[in-house]
Amino acid sequence: MTPPGEDSNHVRRSLVDWVDEVADITRPDSVEWCDGSDEEFRRLVHEMVADGTLIELNQRSYPNCYLHRSDPNDVARSEESTFICTEKEDDVGSTNNWMGSGEARAKMRALLSGCMTGRKMYSIPYLLGPLDSPFSQVGVEVTDSPYVAASMKIMAKVGHVALEHLKGNGFVKGIHSVGALDPRNKFICHFPGEKLIISMNSNYGGNVLLSKKCHSLRLASVMARDEGWLAEHMLIIGIEDPNGAITYVTGAFPSASGKTNLTMLKPPEYMKEWNVWAVSDDIAWLHLDPQGTFRAINPESGFFAVAPNTSLKTNPRIMEMVKRNTIFTNVALSSDRTPWWEGMGEHPRKLWDWQGRVWIGGKSPGSAAHPNSRFTTPIRQYPFLSPEYDNPNGVPITAMIFGGRRSELVPLVYESFSWEHGILMGAMLRVETTAAASGEVGVLRNDPMAMKPFCGYNIADYFGHWLSFRSRSDRLPRIFQMNPFRLGRDGRFLWPGYSHNLVLLKWIVERCRGEAEAVETPVGYVPTADSLRIEGMGVPDATIKELLRVDEAAWIEELETTRLFFESLGERFPKALMQELDKETVRFESMR
Ligand code: OXD
Ligand code: MN
């Protein structure tokens, strides 16, 4: 695309000026403006195949699909290198890393200086959200990574369309350089005051596809606080019942905890008259409409999701979808040049692992695919994409679900007593860490609303922001929690998960309609075993009962741990939320 050049629109002019300024600092050999066309994508991948950045997969069985292998030290989001840069530390709170904006600016300026010399700089204007939507936003990412340029075409609406949507409220600016992939100088810095992101020394999607976590969550959450809406780490789905009625719900689950699987769930045989329509698998922007209903849009245009454990058995819809126009990252490669990962099924006789080494099951160390290996696929080619995906006003949300990996304690599914109690549920989320972020896997940590790594401001204020919606609407969604990850004594999952999670969604839909039965417990309304049972489901009653059990002693301990966490969040923590915690404690005490 030719640079927008002389333009009477002053916002477009300022975007071009800003890109020129960045080029003056980073000094690339040339600047290429991306238009997001298929032709451009073909050229980018052709160049990357030629220089070994991408491996062409079997074009008969995987047309237009490629494999990217990242640096072995750069395979997940780096939370320790992620900073929110403001003047005052208290603005970001204790769940974020803070860097003073002055110090960060100076540090980044030094790292950026001349960092693109010898390279091309891609300038990528992008639009997040539906066309002509009052909720959509424009950003521009400049990067010296062709892998990022090609992936951005999948993840966002790139090119003229973005420039055409530029409005008076400006655009988010993102600068990314692979640098020397120096882990000591890896920084993902966010400057909410300037709507600016600077990402250095990584080439891993979550750190460098700046439209995703950096713009759509960290910066957008700050805008949402200031403007009275929500930017959340949530999937959005439409659940269609056998009569064709569709209920839209959101689900906040931490990274690599099943959001993509739930979004693309194929109903099991015993529920084949139901369906699940995808709107988003990762991010929701929610605005109250004049009637007080939250309407949600997906800012993204593609999936950047975890591959391992996806199979024809667990999720045939995903397996079919990724067979075209997909960039895989860090999966294994079989000798017929098709991708492979753990949990896909029988492994072929010979494989190359995610680092390109020969891998023989049972003999070679480690896994063949990296546990955080990914596919990047355009959302449009998903056959069950909701027709409402493009609705500029978003879809009306009836329920919100919180969830995450808890091998113990948290019941399979249950409902909160109120909006405030639902916020407590979300704020209390403690989940087992996954490979999506660098660091130890399987360690319990607080991940309120699945936003611990993504809330761009003080989490205490964030809870206050959620609470503030009570006075603005009497049509707020019902709030639920679900946990398909409970383990039995033998260490195996008690609940079959995947497609069977539709049973839980059905209960949620029916609860919202006042139909499904529940018993009141101190943690919320828990289903009766009868209300979950469906002909053909095949899960024994005793197992369902165990999955729904509320373990009093363990919960009391959980509430104490939560109190310590809340207290650690300081003065700004909302009293109303502490009162919700007190009420839950009293509910347990009164059982004794
Ligand atoms: C993601 C994540 O990639 O949450 O969606 O890490
Ligand atoms: Mn995510």
XYZ file of C-alpha atoms and ligand atoms in Angstrom:
599
model
C 0.000 0.000 0.000
C 1.340 3.440 -0.743
C 1.621 5.591 2.368
C -1.486 7.722 2.794
C 0.624 10.750 1.741
C -0.806 14.255 1.668
C -4.149 14.007 3.352
C -6.637 16.622 4.327
C -7.820 14.465 7.255
C -5.684 15.648 10.148
C -5.953 12.380 12.138
C -4.686 10.390 9.139
C -1.952 12.973 8.682
C -0.917 12.596 12.323
C -0.787 8.809 11.929
C 1.566 9.120 8.960
C 3.657 11.716 10.808
C 3.952 9.388 13.784
C 5.138 6.490 11.605
C 7.740 8.827 10.055
C 8.907 9.848 13.523
C 9.337 6.199 14.554
C 11.306 5.503 11.373
C 13.582 8.471 12.208
C 14.396 6.838 15.536
C 14.569 3.163 14.517
C 16.208 3.876 11.110
C 14.963 0.931 9.014
C 16.321 0.492 5.476
C 12.798 0.891 4.115
C 9.193 1.290 5.244
C 6.367 -0.775 3.814
C 2.723 0.103 4.458
C 0.586 -3.031 4.815
C -2.804 -3.193 3.097
C -3.873 -6.571 4.492
C -4.486 -8.027 1.011
C -4.135 -11.708 0.120
C -1.498 -10.736 -2.412
C 0.562 -9.036 0.287
C 0.170 -12.077 2.579
C 1.385 -14.364 -0.226
C 4.425 -12.169 -0.804
C 5.263 -12.003 2.905
C 5.073 -15.770 3.352
C 6.980 -16.357 0.112
C 9.824 -14.212 1.429
C 9.737 -15.925 4.823
C 9.739 -19.414 3.266
C 12.701 -18.368 1.124
C 14.761 -17.201 4.115
C 13.692 -20.076 6.392
C 11.514 -18.011 8.773
C 8.528 -20.159 7.775
C 8.241 -23.763 6.666
C 5.657 -24.472 4.004
C 3.291 -27.229 5.126
C 1.801 -29.843 2.827
C -0.148 -27.616 0.431
C -2.488 -30.416 -0.612
C -3.786 -31.224 2.854
C -2.985 -27.848 4.466
C -3.331 -25.217 1.714
C -1.830 -21.823 2.533
C -0.578 -23.134 5.908
C 2.888 -22.526 7.330
C 4.948 -23.412 10.366
C 6.913 -20.890 12.353
C 9.483 -21.975 14.944
C 10.258 -19.361 17.517
C 13.407 -18.873 19.516
C 13.300 -21.554 22.285
C 13.521 -18.792 24.907
C 10.595 -16.882 23.455
C 7.588 -19.189 23.519
C 4.998 -17.555 25.800
C 3.850 -14.248 27.219
C 6.512 -12.762 29.454
C 4.640 -11.276 32.375
C 7.872 -10.396 34.163
C 8.834 -8.158 31.210
C 5.410 -6.523 30.903
C 5.061 -3.047 32.382
C 2.393 -0.419 32.764
C 4.142 2.935 32.623
C 2.485 5.782 34.468
C 3.583 8.621 36.671
C 2.405 7.073 39.943
C 2.923 3.466 40.991
C -0.433 3.388 42.749
C -2.162 3.836 39.382
C -1.165 0.325 38.338
C -1.487 -1.446 41.716
C 0.273 -4.503 43.057
C -0.844 -7.000 40.397
C 1.032 -5.145 37.633
C 4.698 -4.329 37.083
C 5.162 -0.581 37.137
C 7.766 1.589 35.511
C 7.722 5.371 35.814
C 6.691 6.795 32.453
C 9.746 9.100 32.284
C 12.191 6.296 33.007
C 10.396 3.952 30.584
C 10.408 6.536 27.810
C 14.164 7.071 28.181
C 14.879 3.342 28.354
C 12.752 2.548 25.311
C 14.192 5.448 23.337
C 17.695 4.044 23.872
C 16.642 0.544 22.825
C 14.727 1.781 19.776
C 17.502 3.976 18.507
C 18.689 2.446 15.222
C 17.196 -0.961 16.134
C 15.736 -1.519 12.643
C 18.848 -0.697 10.660
C 19.349 -3.367 8.008
C 15.687 -4.333 8.219
C 12.380 -3.364 6.696
C 9.802 -1.654 8.878
C 6.195 -2.704 8.268
C 3.577 -0.125 9.098
C 0.273 -1.836 9.847
C -2.858 0.271 10.313
C -5.582 -1.923 11.804
C -9.228 -1.763 12.802
C -10.536 -3.669 15.826
C -14.229 -4.534 15.836
C -17.024 -4.531 13.240
C -17.169 -2.042 10.387
C -19.019 1.170 11.211
C -19.387 0.290 14.864
C -19.356 3.026 17.491
C -17.283 0.621 19.611
C -14.529 -0.189 17.102
C -11.040 1.279 17.437
C -8.106 1.992 15.193
C -4.467 1.278 15.913
C -1.219 1.209 14.011
C 1.606 -1.201 14.704
C 5.053 -0.728 13.255
C 7.267 -3.781 13.391
C 10.435 -5.201 11.883
C 8.997 -8.731 11.977
C 7.399 -10.081 8.772
C 5.897 -12.871 10.945
C 4.015 -10.177 12.858
C 2.984 -8.416 9.631
C 1.538 -11.661 8.215
C -0.125 -12.644 11.513
C -1.710 -9.207 11.924
C -3.527 -9.702 8.616
C -5.240 -12.669 10.301
C -5.853 -11.076 13.695
C -7.246 -7.663 12.698
C -8.720 -5.733 9.762
C -5.577 -4.304 8.205
C -5.129 -1.524 5.656
C -7.324 1.218 4.154
C -10.330 0.094 6.170
C -8.515 1.197 9.325
C -7.628 4.594 7.911
C -11.215 5.059 6.779
C -12.427 4.454 10.334
C -10.070 6.966 11.937
C -12.059 9.426 13.987
C -11.394 12.344 16.255
C -10.547 10.069 19.189
C -7.331 9.092 17.410
C -5.549 5.771 17.363
C -3.416 3.480 19.502
C 0.272 3.480 18.605
C 2.363 0.329 18.794
C 6.063 -0.135 18.142
C 7.582 -3.582 17.989
C 11.121 -4.651 17.282
C 12.508 -8.165 17.452
C 15.799 -6.475 18.379
C 18.374 -9.160 19.080
C 15.804 -11.257 21.021
C 17.869 -10.361 24.045
C 15.946 -11.680 27.083
C 17.662 -9.142 29.374
C 16.222 -6.339 27.302
C 12.789 -7.789 26.725
C 10.151 -5.171 27.500
C 6.472 -4.890 26.738
C 5.712 -1.375 27.918
C 2.271 0.220 27.941
C 1.773 3.964 28.279
C -1.972 4.411 28.852
C -1.588 8.200 29.029
C -0.290 8.269 25.444
C -2.154 5.215 24.090
C 1.288 3.863 23.252
C 2.802 0.363 23.370
C 6.482 -0.462 22.897
C 7.508 -4.120 22.666
C 11.184 -5.039 22.400
C 13.172 -8.246 22.009
C 10.392 -10.797 21.578
C 8.623 -12.340 18.611
C 6.002 -14.361 20.553
C 2.413 -13.516 19.531
C 1.071 -12.485 22.937
C 3.980 -10.035 23.318
C 4.075 -8.721 19.763
C 0.672 -8.884 18.040
C 0.025 -5.576 19.730
C -3.651 -5.416 18.738
C -4.362 -8.354 21.028
C -3.428 -8.277 24.707
C -1.649 -4.905 24.651
C -4.300 -2.838 22.858
C -7.560 -4.808 23.221
C -7.057 -5.520 26.918
C -4.386 -3.513 28.744
C -4.921 -0.145 27.068
C -8.596 -0.744 26.300
C -9.305 -1.584 29.960
C -8.048 1.875 30.916
C -10.197 3.508 28.208
C -13.141 1.403 29.389
C -12.713 2.626 32.966
C -12.569 6.239 31.805
C -15.490 5.915 29.384
C -17.799 3.587 31.349
C -17.537 0.240 29.557
C -15.661 -3.068 29.980
C -12.743 -4.596 28.046
C -12.516 -8.213 29.193
C -10.577 -11.447 28.706
C -13.791 -13.200 27.701
C -15.159 -15.438 24.991
C -18.578 -14.618 23.536
C -20.916 -17.346 22.297
C -24.527 -17.713 21.206
C -26.145 -20.872 22.600
C -28.973 -22.066 20.380
C -31.643 -24.264 21.937
C -33.729 -26.822 20.003
C -36.380 -24.140 19.333
C -33.846 -21.897 17.642
C -33.696 -19.331 20.475
C -30.172 -17.976 20.979
C -28.799 -16.828 24.326
C -25.520 -14.904 24.277
C -23.092 -15.392 27.133
C -19.504 -14.386 27.855
C -16.905 -16.525 29.608
C -13.781 -15.319 31.390
C -11.221 -18.083 31.749
C -7.477 -17.626 32.190
C -5.169 -18.278 29.255
C -5.073 -21.855 27.973
C -8.042 -22.937 30.100
C -10.491 -23.912 27.373
C -12.004 -20.677 26.024
C -11.320 -21.599 22.398
C -12.728 -25.088 22.930
C -15.900 -23.739 24.501
C -16.276 -21.173 21.717
C -16.074 -23.864 19.041
C -17.906 -26.584 20.902
C -19.607 -29.229 18.779
C -22.704 -30.526 20.571
C -22.462 -34.130 21.724
C -24.748 -36.735 20.135
C -27.211 -36.534 23.021
C -27.657 -32.760 22.497
C -27.479 -32.550 18.753
C -30.477 -30.260 18.539
C -28.468 -27.569 20.289
C -25.705 -25.481 18.783
C -23.000 -23.035 19.834
C -22.217 -20.024 17.643
C -18.866 -18.310 18.025
C -18.547 -14.558 18.385
C -15.179 -14.380 20.169
C -12.758 -16.851 21.722
C -10.652 -14.453 23.785
C -11.727 -10.830 24.128
C -15.005 -8.979 24.636
C -15.683 -5.253 24.622
C -18.957 -4.637 26.451
C -21.001 -1.426 26.372
C -24.339 -0.776 28.048
C -27.066 0.055 25.541
C -29.736 2.668 26.352
C -31.944 -0.065 27.880
C -29.146 -1.132 30.239
C -28.218 -4.376 28.463
C -24.553 -5.141 27.933
C -23.797 -5.533 24.232
C -20.558 -7.307 23.357
C -18.316 -7.147 20.320
C -15.211 -9.114 19.441
C -12.435 -6.668 18.548
C -10.467 -9.411 16.787
C -10.686 -11.012 13.344
C -8.734 -14.174 14.014
C -7.862 -16.862 16.517
C -4.442 -17.129 18.135
C -5.041 -20.231 20.189
C -3.364 -23.199 21.841
C -3.011 -26.325 19.659
C -2.169 -29.223 22.048
C -5.060 -31.460 23.081
C -7.153 -30.425 20.101
C -8.205 -33.532 18.195
C -11.005 -34.894 16.050
C -12.380 -36.357 19.256
C -12.133 -33.299 21.523
C -12.880 -30.659 18.930
C -13.537 -31.654 15.309
C -14.662 -28.138 14.388
C -11.268 -26.677 15.224
C -9.414 -29.494 13.453
C -11.347 -28.789 10.272
C -10.893 -25.026 10.557
C -7.108 -25.000 10.919
C -6.575 -26.914 7.690
C -6.430 -23.728 5.607
C -4.805 -20.299 5.786
C -3.188 -20.981 9.146
C 0.175 -20.066 10.597
C 1.197 -22.655 13.181
C 3.837 -21.761 15.735
C 5.989 -24.303 17.581
C 3.953 -27.393 16.689
C 5.732 -30.588 15.623
C 6.111 -31.535 11.969
C 5.524 -34.979 10.514
C 7.354 -36.407 7.499
C 4.396 -35.651 5.213
C 4.762 -32.003 6.248
C 1.589 -31.874 8.281
C 1.442 -30.420 11.791
C 1.212 -32.576 14.894
C 0.822 -31.939 18.602
C 0.280 -33.896 21.790
C -3.338 -34.950 22.201
C -3.993 -35.046 18.436
C -3.956 -38.854 18.413
C -1.405 -41.518 17.457
C 1.878 -39.866 16.687
C 3.433 -40.574 13.299
C 6.504 -42.784 13.244
C 8.846 -39.901 12.663
C 8.442 -36.325 13.755
C 10.460 -33.177 14.040
C 9.798 -31.491 17.339
C 9.010 -27.800 17.748
C 12.711 -26.995 17.640
C 13.281 -29.017 14.462
C 14.962 -32.009 16.149
C 14.065 -35.583 15.266
C 11.537 -36.781 17.857
C 10.611 -40.384 18.593
C 7.781 -40.979 21.064
C 8.884 -42.767 24.227
C 12.550 -42.056 23.451
C 12.998 -38.348 22.889
C 12.916 -35.959 25.823
C 10.134 -33.421 26.270
C 7.069 -32.950 24.155
C 7.092 -32.886 20.356
C 4.982 -29.723 20.166
C 5.579 -26.966 22.676
C 2.739 -26.999 25.286
C 1.989 -23.394 24.265
C 2.188 -24.059 20.523
C -0.422 -22.110 18.616
C -2.495 -21.727 15.472
C -3.336 -18.348 13.970
C -6.444 -18.652 11.794
C -8.914 -16.155 10.287
C -12.215 -16.178 12.180
C -14.172 -15.914 8.908
C -13.407 -19.471 7.920
C -14.978 -20.927 11.035
C -18.246 -22.465 9.752
C -20.175 -21.752 12.968
C -19.246 -18.089 13.232
C -22.300 -16.266 14.520
C -24.079 -14.191 11.859
C -24.109 -11.509 14.579
C -20.295 -11.383 14.682
C -20.423 -8.370 12.367
C -23.252 -6.588 14.156
C -21.895 -3.078 14.803
C -23.970 -2.909 17.989
C -22.742 -6.250 19.331
C -24.792 -9.073 20.850
C -26.934 -8.760 24.010
C -25.386 -10.574 26.968
C -27.650 -12.598 29.265
C -25.012 -14.291 31.427
C -21.343 -14.056 32.275
C -19.324 -17.094 33.319
C -16.078 -17.167 35.273
C -13.909 -20.246 35.277
C -10.461 -21.733 35.328
C -8.479 -24.787 36.235
C -9.179 -25.935 39.777
C -8.531 -29.589 40.379
C -10.365 -29.310 43.701
C -12.912 -27.184 45.547
C -14.835 -25.273 42.877
C -18.110 -26.981 41.879
C -18.778 -27.906 38.262
C -21.185 -25.025 37.744
C -23.138 -22.646 39.984
C -24.789 -19.257 40.011
C -24.093 -16.166 42.076
C -26.755 -14.504 44.225
C -26.404 -11.043 42.687
C -24.233 -8.805 40.479
C -22.076 -7.912 43.513
C -21.758 -11.539 44.560
C -20.846 -12.416 40.974
C -18.090 -9.829 41.113
C -16.851 -11.537 44.268
C -16.804 -14.835 42.355
C -14.717 -13.269 39.611
C -12.434 -11.434 42.022
C -11.831 -14.676 43.950
C -10.662 -16.631 40.903
C -7.581 -18.584 41.905
C -6.407 -20.881 39.173
C -3.598 -23.177 38.203
C -1.074 -21.490 35.902
C -0.664 -22.754 32.337
C 2.045 -22.704 29.648
C 0.568 -19.555 28.070
C 2.863 -17.457 30.240
C 6.478 -18.186 31.030
C 7.056 -19.545 34.548
C 5.981 -22.590 36.486
C 2.880 -24.462 35.319
C 0.178 -25.757 37.697
C 0.801 -23.283 40.512
C -2.301 -21.759 42.102
C -2.426 -17.998 41.753
C -5.002 -15.243 42.026
C -6.261 -14.328 38.586
C -9.253 -12.079 39.213
C -11.730 -12.161 36.331
C -8.907 -13.881 34.344
C -7.507 -10.349 34.015
C -4.447 -10.507 36.273
C -2.063 -10.247 33.295
C -4.282 -7.885 31.316
C -5.824 -5.197 33.507
C -3.997 -1.988 32.619
C -4.692 -0.202 35.911
C -5.042 -0.789 39.637
C -7.123 -3.960 40.082
C -8.776 -2.469 43.188
C -10.171 0.331 40.989
C -11.132 -2.279 38.406
C -13.387 -4.018 40.951
C -14.874 -0.625 41.788
C -15.523 -0.056 38.092
C -17.405 -3.371 37.832
C -19.454 -2.510 40.916
C -20.380 0.880 39.422
C -22.579 -0.754 36.778
C -25.156 -1.657 39.433
C -26.318 1.965 39.625
C -26.408 2.261 35.843
C -28.597 -0.694 34.916
C -31.219 -3.041 36.264
C -30.681 -5.455 33.382
C -27.215 -6.669 34.229
C -26.289 -10.233 33.233
C -26.541 -13.113 35.718
C -23.113 -14.319 36.811
C -22.024 -17.968 36.958
C -18.896 -19.950 37.648
C -17.860 -23.207 36.060
C -15.028 -25.646 36.631
C -14.814 -28.680 34.344
C -11.325 -29.467 35.686
C -12.017 -31.236 38.988
C -9.977 -34.377 39.513
C -11.013 -37.612 41.180
C -8.924 -39.537 43.712
C -7.294 -41.389 40.813
C -6.021 -38.082 39.390
C -8.367 -38.240 36.387
C -10.870 -35.614 35.348
C -14.268 -36.293 36.885
C -16.105 -34.437 34.125
C -15.561 -35.383 30.449
C -15.370 -31.691 29.429
C -15.138 -30.461 25.816
C -18.467 -31.058 24.010
C -20.072 -32.182 27.284
C -19.658 -28.658 28.647
C -22.813 -27.883 26.676
C -24.684 -29.571 29.539
C -23.405 -26.787 31.805
C -24.267 -24.097 29.253
C -27.777 -25.531 28.957
C -28.206 -25.302 32.742
C -27.017 -21.689 32.643
C -29.453 -20.789 29.848
C -32.296 -22.500 31.688
C -31.399 -20.743 34.957
C -31.612 -17.402 33.156
C -35.079 -18.381 31.988
C -36.104 -19.353 35.516
C -36.382 -23.022 34.529
C -33.471 -25.081 35.933
C -33.439 -26.146 39.547
C -30.756 -25.357 42.094
C -30.056 -25.597 45.793
C -28.905 -22.612 47.782
C -25.436 -23.065 49.303
C -23.126 -20.485 50.902
C -21.225 -20.078 47.598
C -24.285 -19.683 45.396
C -27.008 -21.654 43.647
C -25.664 -25.118 42.820
C -27.583 -27.349 40.371
C -29.534 -30.288 41.621
C -28.098 -33.466 40.098
C -31.445 -33.955 38.329
C -31.261 -30.593 36.624
C -27.962 -31.564 34.962
C -28.886 -35.086 33.976
C -29.555 -35.659 30.275
C -30.476 -38.910 28.611
C -27.368 -40.370 26.970
C -24.840 -38.245 28.860
C -23.187 -41.228 30.496
C -21.821 -39.544 33.618
C -22.860 -41.497 36.726
C -25.032 -39.710 39.301
C -22.449 -40.294 42.020
C -19.847 -38.452 39.941
C -22.197 -35.547 39.322
C -22.923 -35.318 43.029
C -19.211 -35.271 43.789
C -18.670 -32.558 41.166
C -21.346 -30.411 42.789
C -20.181 -30.905 46.374
C -19.339 -27.781 48.350
C -16.561 -28.725 50.743
C -17.186 -26.486 53.741
C -13.739 -26.660 55.397
C -11.884 -26.129 52.131
C -14.100 -23.170 51.238
C -13.536 -21.491 54.582
C -9.811 -21.764 53.952
C -10.302 -20.344 50.464
C -12.200 -17.378 51.893
C -9.356 -16.710 54.328
C -6.798 -16.818 51.520
C -9.003 -14.480 49.499
C -9.239 -12.039 52.419
C -5.446 -11.859 52.558
C -5.318 -11.232 48.824
C -7.971 -8.506 49.009
C -6.173 -6.871 51.944
C -2.926 -6.878 49.979
C -4.597 -4.725 47.340
C -4.484 -1.693 49.608
C -6.636 1.261 50.525
C -8.329 1.504 47.151
C -9.993 -1.897 47.503
C -13.796 -1.323 47.486
C -15.509 -1.801 50.839
C -18.611 -3.167 49.108
C -16.598 -6.119 47.808
C -15.062 -6.827 51.213
C -18.628 -6.851 52.552
C -19.570 -9.486 49.966
C -16.692 -11.605 51.253
C -17.887 -11.060 54.843
C -21.381 -12.147 53.838
C -20.062 -15.351 52.284
C -18.061 -16.075 55.445
C -21.176 -15.526 57.576
C -23.174 -17.860 55.336
C -20.695 -20.634 56.117
C -20.663 -19.790 59.829
C -24.435 -19.949 60.040
C -24.336 -23.502 58.644
C -22.393 -24.694 61.679
C -3.814 -15.762 24.821
C -3.438 -15.687 26.244
O -2.944 -15.933 23.965
O -4.331 -15.432 27.052
O -5.005 -15.612 24.524
O -2.255 -15.860 26.567
Mn -6.226 -15.040 26.175
